Short mmCIF file of N, CA and C in Angstrom, two decimals:
data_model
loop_
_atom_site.label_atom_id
_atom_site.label_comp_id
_atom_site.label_asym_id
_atom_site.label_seq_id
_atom_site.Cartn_x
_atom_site.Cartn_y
_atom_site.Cartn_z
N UNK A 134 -25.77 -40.31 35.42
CA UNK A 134 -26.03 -41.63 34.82
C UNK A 134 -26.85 -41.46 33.56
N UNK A 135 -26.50 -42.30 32.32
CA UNK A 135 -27.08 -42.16 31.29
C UNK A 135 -27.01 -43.59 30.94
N UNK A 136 -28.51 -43.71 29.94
CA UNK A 136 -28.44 -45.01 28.96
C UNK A 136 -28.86 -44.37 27.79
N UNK A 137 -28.21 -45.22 27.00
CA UNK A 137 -29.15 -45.03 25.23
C UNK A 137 -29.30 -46.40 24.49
N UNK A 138 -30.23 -46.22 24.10
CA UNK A 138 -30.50 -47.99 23.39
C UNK A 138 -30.29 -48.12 22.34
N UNK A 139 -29.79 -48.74 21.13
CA UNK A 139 -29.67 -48.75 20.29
C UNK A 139 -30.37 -50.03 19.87
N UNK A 140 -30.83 -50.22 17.97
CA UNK A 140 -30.81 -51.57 17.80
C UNK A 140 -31.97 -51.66 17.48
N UNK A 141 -33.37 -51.44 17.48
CA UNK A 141 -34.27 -51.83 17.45
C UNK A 141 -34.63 -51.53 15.87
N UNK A 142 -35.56 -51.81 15.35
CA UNK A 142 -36.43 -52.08 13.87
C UNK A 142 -37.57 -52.53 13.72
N UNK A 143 -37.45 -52.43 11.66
CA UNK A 143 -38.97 -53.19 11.71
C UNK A 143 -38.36 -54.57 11.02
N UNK A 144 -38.99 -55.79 11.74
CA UNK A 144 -38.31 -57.21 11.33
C UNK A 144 -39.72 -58.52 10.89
N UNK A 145 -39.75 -58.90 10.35
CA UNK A 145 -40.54 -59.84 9.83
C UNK A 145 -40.22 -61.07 10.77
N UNK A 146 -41.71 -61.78 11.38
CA UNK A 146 -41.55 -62.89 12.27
C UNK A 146 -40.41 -63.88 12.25
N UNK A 147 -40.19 -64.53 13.27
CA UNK A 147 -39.04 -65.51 12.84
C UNK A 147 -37.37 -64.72 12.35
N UNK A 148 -37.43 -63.46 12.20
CA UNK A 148 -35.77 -62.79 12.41
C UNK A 148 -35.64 -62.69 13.64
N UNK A 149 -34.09 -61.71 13.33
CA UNK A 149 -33.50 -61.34 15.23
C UNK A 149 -33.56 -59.84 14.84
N UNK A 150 -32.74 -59.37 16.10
CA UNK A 150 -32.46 -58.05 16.42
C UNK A 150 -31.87 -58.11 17.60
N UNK A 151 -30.62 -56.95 17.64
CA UNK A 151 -29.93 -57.40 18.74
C UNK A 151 -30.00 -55.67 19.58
N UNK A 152 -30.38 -55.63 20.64
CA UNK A 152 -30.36 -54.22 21.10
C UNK A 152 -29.07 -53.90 22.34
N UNK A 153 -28.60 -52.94 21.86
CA UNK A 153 -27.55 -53.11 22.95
C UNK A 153 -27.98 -51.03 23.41
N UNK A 154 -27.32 -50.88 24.96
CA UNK A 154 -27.59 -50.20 25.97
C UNK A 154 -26.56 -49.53 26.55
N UNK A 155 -25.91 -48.47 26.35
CA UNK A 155 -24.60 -47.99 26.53
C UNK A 155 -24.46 -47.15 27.56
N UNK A 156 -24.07 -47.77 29.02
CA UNK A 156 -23.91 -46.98 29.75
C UNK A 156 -23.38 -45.82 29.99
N UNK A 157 -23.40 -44.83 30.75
CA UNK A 157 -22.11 -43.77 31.13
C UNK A 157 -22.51 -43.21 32.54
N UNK A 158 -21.67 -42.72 33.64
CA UNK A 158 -22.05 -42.00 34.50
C UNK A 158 -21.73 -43.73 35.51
N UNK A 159 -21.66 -44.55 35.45
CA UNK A 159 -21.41 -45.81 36.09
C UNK A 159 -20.76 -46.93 35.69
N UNK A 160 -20.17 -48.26 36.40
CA UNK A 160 -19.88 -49.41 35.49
C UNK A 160 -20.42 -49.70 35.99
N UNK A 161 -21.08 -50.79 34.60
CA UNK A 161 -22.49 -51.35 34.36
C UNK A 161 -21.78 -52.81 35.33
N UNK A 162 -20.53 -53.25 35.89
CA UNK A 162 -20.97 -54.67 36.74
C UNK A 162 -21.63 -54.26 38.43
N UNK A 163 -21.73 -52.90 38.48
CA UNK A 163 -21.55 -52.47 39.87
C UNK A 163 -22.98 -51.73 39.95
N UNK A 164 -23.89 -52.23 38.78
CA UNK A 164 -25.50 -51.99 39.17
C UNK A 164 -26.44 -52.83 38.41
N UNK A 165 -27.28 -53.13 38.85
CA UNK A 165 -28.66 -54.45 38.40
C UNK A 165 -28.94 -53.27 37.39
N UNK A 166 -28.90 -53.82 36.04
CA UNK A 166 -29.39 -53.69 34.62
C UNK A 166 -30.84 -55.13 33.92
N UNK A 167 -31.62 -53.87 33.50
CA UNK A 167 -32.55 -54.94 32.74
C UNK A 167 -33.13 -54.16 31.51
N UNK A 168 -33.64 -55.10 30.91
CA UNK A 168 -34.52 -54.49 30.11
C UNK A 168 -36.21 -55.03 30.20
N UNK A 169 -36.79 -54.18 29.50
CA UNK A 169 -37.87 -53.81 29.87
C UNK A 169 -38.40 -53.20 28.83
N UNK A 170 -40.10 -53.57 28.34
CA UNK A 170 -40.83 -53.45 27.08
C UNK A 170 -42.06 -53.03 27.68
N UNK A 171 -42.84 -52.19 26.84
CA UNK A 171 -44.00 -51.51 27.25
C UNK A 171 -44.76 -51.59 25.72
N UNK A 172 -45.79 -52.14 25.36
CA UNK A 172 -46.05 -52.03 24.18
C UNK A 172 -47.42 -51.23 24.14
N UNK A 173 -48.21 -50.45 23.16
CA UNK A 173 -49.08 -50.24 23.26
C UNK A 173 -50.83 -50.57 23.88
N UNK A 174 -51.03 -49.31 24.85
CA UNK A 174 -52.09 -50.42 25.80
C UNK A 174 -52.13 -51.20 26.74
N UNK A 175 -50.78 -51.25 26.87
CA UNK A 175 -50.29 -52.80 27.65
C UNK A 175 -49.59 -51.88 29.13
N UNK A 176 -49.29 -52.42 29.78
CA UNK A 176 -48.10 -52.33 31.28
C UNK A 176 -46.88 -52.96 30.50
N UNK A 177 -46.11 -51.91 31.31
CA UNK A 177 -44.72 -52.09 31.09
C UNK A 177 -44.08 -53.80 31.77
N UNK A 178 -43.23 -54.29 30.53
CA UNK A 178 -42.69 -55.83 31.42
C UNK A 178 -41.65 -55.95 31.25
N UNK A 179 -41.30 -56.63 32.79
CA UNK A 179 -39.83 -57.18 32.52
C UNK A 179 -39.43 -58.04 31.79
N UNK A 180 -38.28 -57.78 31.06
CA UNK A 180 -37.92 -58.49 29.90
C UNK A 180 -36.78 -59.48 30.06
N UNK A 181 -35.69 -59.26 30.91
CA UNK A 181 -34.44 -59.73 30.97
C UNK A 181 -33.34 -59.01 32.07
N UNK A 182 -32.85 -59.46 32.78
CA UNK A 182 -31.62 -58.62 33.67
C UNK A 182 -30.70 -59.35 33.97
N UNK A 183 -30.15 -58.71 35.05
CA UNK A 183 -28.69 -59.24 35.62
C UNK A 183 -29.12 -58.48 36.87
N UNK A 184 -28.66 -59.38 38.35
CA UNK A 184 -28.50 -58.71 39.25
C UNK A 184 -27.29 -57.46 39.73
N UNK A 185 -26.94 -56.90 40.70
CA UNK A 185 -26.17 -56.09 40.49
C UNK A 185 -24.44 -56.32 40.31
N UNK A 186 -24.50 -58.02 41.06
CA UNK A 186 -23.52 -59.01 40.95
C UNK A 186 -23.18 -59.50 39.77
N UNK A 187 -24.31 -59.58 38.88
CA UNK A 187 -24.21 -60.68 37.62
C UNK A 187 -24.46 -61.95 38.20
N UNK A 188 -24.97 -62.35 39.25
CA UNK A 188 -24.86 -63.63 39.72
C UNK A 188 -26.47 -64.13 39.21
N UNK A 189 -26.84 -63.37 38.87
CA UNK A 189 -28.38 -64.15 38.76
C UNK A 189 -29.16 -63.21 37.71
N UNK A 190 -29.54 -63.89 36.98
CA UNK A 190 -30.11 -63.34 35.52
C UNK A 190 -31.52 -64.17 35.49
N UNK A 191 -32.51 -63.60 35.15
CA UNK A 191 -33.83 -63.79 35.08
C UNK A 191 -34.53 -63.43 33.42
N UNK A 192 -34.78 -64.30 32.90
CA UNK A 192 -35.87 -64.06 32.04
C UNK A 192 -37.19 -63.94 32.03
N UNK A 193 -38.21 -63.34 31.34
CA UNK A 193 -39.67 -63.55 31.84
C UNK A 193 -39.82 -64.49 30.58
N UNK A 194 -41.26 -65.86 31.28
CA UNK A 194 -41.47 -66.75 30.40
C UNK A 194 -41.75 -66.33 28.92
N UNK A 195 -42.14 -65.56 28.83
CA UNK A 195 -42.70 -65.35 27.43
C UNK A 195 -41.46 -65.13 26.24
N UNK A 196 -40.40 -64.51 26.57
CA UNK A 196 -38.60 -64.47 26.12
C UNK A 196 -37.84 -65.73 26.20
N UNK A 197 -38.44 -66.67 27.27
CA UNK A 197 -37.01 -67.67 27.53
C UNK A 197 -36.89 -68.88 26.48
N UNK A 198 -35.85 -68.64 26.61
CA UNK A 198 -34.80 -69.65 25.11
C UNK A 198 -34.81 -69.25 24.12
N UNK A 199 -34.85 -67.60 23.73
CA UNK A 199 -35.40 -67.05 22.23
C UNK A 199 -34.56 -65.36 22.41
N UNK A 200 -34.47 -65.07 23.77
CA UNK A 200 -33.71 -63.45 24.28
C UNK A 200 -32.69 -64.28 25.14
N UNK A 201 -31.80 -63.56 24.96
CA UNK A 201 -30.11 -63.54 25.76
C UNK A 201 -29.59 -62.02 25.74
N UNK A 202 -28.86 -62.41 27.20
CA UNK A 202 -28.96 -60.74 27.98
C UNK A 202 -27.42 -61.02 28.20
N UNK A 203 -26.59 -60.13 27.69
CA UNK A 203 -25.51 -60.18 27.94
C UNK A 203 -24.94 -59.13 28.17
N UNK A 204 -23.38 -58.47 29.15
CA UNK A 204 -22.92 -57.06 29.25
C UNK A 204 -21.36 -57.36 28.87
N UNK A 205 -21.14 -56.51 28.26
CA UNK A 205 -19.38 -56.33 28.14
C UNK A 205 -19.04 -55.25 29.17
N UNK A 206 -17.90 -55.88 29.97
CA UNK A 206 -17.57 -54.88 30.93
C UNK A 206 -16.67 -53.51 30.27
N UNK A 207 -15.69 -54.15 29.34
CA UNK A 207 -15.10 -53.59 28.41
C UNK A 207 -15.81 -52.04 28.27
N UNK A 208 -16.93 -52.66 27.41
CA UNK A 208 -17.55 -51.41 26.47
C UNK A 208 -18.67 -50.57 27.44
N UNK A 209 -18.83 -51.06 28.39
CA UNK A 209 -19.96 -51.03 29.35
C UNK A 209 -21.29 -50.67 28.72
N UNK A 210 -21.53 -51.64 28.59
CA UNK A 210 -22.76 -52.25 27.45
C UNK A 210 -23.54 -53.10 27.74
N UNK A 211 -24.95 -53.43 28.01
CA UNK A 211 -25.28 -54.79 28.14
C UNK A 211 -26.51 -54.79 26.96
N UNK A 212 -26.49 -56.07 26.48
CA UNK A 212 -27.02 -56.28 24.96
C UNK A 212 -28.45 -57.40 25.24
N UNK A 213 -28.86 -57.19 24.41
CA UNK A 213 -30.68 -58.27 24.29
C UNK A 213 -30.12 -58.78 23.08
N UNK A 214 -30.03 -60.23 22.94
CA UNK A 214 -30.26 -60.36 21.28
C UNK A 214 -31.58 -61.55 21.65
N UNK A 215 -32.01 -60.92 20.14
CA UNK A 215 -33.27 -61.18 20.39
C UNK A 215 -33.64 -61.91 18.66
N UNK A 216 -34.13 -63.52 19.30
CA UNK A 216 -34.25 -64.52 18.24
C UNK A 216 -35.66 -64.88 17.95
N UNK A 217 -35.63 -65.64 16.73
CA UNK A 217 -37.24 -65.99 16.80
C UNK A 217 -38.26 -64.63 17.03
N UNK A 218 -38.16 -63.79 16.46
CA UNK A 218 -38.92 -62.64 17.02
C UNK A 218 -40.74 -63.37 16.70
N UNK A 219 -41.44 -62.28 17.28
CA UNK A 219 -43.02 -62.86 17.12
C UNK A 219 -43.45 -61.07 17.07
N UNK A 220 -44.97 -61.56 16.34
CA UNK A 220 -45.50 -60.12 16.49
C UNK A 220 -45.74 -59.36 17.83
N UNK A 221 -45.79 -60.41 18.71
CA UNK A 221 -46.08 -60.24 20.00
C UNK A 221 -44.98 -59.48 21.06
N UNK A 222 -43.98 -59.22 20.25
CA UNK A 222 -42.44 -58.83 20.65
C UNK A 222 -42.36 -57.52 20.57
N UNK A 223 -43.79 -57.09 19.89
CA UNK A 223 -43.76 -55.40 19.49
C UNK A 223 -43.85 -54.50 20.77
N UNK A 224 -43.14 -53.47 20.63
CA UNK A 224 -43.04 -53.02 21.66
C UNK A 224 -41.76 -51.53 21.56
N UNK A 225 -41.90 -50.62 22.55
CA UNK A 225 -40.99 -49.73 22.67
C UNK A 225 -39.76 -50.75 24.13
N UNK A 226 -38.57 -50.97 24.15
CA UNK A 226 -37.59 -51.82 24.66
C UNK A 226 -36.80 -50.33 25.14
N UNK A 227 -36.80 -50.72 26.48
CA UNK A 227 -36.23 -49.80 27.80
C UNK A 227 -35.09 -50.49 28.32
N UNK A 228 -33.99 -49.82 28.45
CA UNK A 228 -32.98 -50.39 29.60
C UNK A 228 -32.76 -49.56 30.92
N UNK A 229 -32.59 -50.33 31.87
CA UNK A 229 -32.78 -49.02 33.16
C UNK A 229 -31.43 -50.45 34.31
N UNK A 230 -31.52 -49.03 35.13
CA UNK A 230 -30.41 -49.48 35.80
C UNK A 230 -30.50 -49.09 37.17
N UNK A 231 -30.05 -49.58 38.53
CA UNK A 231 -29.99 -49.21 39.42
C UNK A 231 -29.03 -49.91 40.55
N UNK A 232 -28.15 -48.86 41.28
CA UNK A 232 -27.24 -48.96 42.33
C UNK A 232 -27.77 -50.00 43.44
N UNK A 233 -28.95 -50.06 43.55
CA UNK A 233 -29.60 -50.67 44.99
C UNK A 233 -30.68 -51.49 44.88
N UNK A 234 -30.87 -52.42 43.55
CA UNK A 234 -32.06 -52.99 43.49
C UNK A 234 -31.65 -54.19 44.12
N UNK A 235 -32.65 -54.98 44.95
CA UNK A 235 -31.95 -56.14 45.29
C UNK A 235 -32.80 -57.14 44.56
N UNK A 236 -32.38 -58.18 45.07
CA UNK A 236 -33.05 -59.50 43.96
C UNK A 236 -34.02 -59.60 43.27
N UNK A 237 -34.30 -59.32 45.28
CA UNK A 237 -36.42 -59.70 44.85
C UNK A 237 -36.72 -58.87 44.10
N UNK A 238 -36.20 -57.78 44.16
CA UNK A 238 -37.20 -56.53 42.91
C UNK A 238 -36.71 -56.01 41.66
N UNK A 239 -35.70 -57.14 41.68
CA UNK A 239 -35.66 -57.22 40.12
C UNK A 239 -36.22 -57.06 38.91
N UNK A 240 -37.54 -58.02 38.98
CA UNK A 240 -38.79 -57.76 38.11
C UNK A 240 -39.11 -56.50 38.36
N UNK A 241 -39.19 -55.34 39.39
CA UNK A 241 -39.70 -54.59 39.27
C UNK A 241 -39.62 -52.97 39.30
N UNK A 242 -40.46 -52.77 37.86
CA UNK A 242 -39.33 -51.26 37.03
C UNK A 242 -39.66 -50.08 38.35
N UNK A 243 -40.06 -49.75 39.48
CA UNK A 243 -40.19 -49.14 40.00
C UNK A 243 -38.61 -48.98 41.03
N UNK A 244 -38.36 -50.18 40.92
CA UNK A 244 -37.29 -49.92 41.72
C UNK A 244 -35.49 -49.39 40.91
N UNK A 245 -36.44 -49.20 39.53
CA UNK A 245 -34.67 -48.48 38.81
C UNK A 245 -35.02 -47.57 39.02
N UNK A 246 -34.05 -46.72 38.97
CA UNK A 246 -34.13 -45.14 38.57
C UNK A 246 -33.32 -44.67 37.53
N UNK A 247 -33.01 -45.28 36.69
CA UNK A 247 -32.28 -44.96 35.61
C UNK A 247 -32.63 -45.65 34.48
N UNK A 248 -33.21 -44.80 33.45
CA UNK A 248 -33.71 -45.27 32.54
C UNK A 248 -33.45 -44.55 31.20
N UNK A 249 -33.31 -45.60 29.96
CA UNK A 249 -33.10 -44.81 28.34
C UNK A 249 -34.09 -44.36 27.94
N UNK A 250 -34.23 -43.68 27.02
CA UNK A 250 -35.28 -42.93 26.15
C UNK A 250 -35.57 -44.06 25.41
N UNK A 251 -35.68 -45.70 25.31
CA UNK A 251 -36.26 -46.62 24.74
C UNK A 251 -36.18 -46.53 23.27
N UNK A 252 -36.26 -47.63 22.35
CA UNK A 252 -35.74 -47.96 20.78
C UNK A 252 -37.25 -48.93 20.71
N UNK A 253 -37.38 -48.56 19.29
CA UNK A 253 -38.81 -49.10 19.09
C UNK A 253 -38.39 -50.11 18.48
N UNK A 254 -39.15 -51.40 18.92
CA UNK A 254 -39.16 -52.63 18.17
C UNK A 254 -40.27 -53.23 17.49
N UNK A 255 -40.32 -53.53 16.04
CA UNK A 255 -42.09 -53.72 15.47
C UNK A 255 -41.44 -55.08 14.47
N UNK A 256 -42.04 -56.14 15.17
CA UNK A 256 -42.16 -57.30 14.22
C UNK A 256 -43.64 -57.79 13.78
N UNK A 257 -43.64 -57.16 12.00
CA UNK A 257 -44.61 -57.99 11.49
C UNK A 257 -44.31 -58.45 9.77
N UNK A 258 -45.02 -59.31 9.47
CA UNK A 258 -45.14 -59.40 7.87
C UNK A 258 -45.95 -58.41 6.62
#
């Protein structure tokens, strides 16, 4: 199993950026995918997912109505685009994946085991 992230930059408040996550070694509808930001100093947070169904997608408040989490089964890909950025958005952006996460532990990165080498994201003026 592999991820790689692509996508990330340096963006001035109020742009986007869209990060997308390219699976291999699995299809991405047949395991709970999220992403996930760790910024300096800080604990790592959940950012956005899909259960392993796709039936249930979770944002954390601080993203919602501004990040959209989407996967192409096609390309086996699942993408962040990411609006309204804030300085507060800074951060190294992780995608990780796992065969057996169930709902409840969705939010939580302990239960992937598959994870990208992360794409740095830095919004400032």
């Amino acid at each position: 199993v592999q991820l790689v992230e692509s996508g990330g930059g340096l963006v001035q408040p109020g742009e986007s950026l869209r990060l997308s996550c390219l699976a291999s070694g699995f299809s991405v509808p047949t395991y709970a995918t999220a992403w996930f930001r760790q910024a300096p100093g800080k604990e790592r947070e959940y950012v956005a997912g899909f259960s392993r169904t796709g039936g249930y997608t979770y944002y954390a408040d601080s993203v919602k109505g501004r990040f959209t989490i989407s996967r192409d089964n096609a390309k086996n890909t699942v993408t962040l685009q990411m609006n309204s950025l804030k300085p507060e958005d800074t951060a190294v952006y992780f995608c990780a994946a796992g065969s057996g996460v169930i709902t409840s532990s969705l939010r939580n990165g302990a239960a992937y085991p598959y994870w990208g080498q992360g794409t740095q994201v830095t919004v400032s003026s």
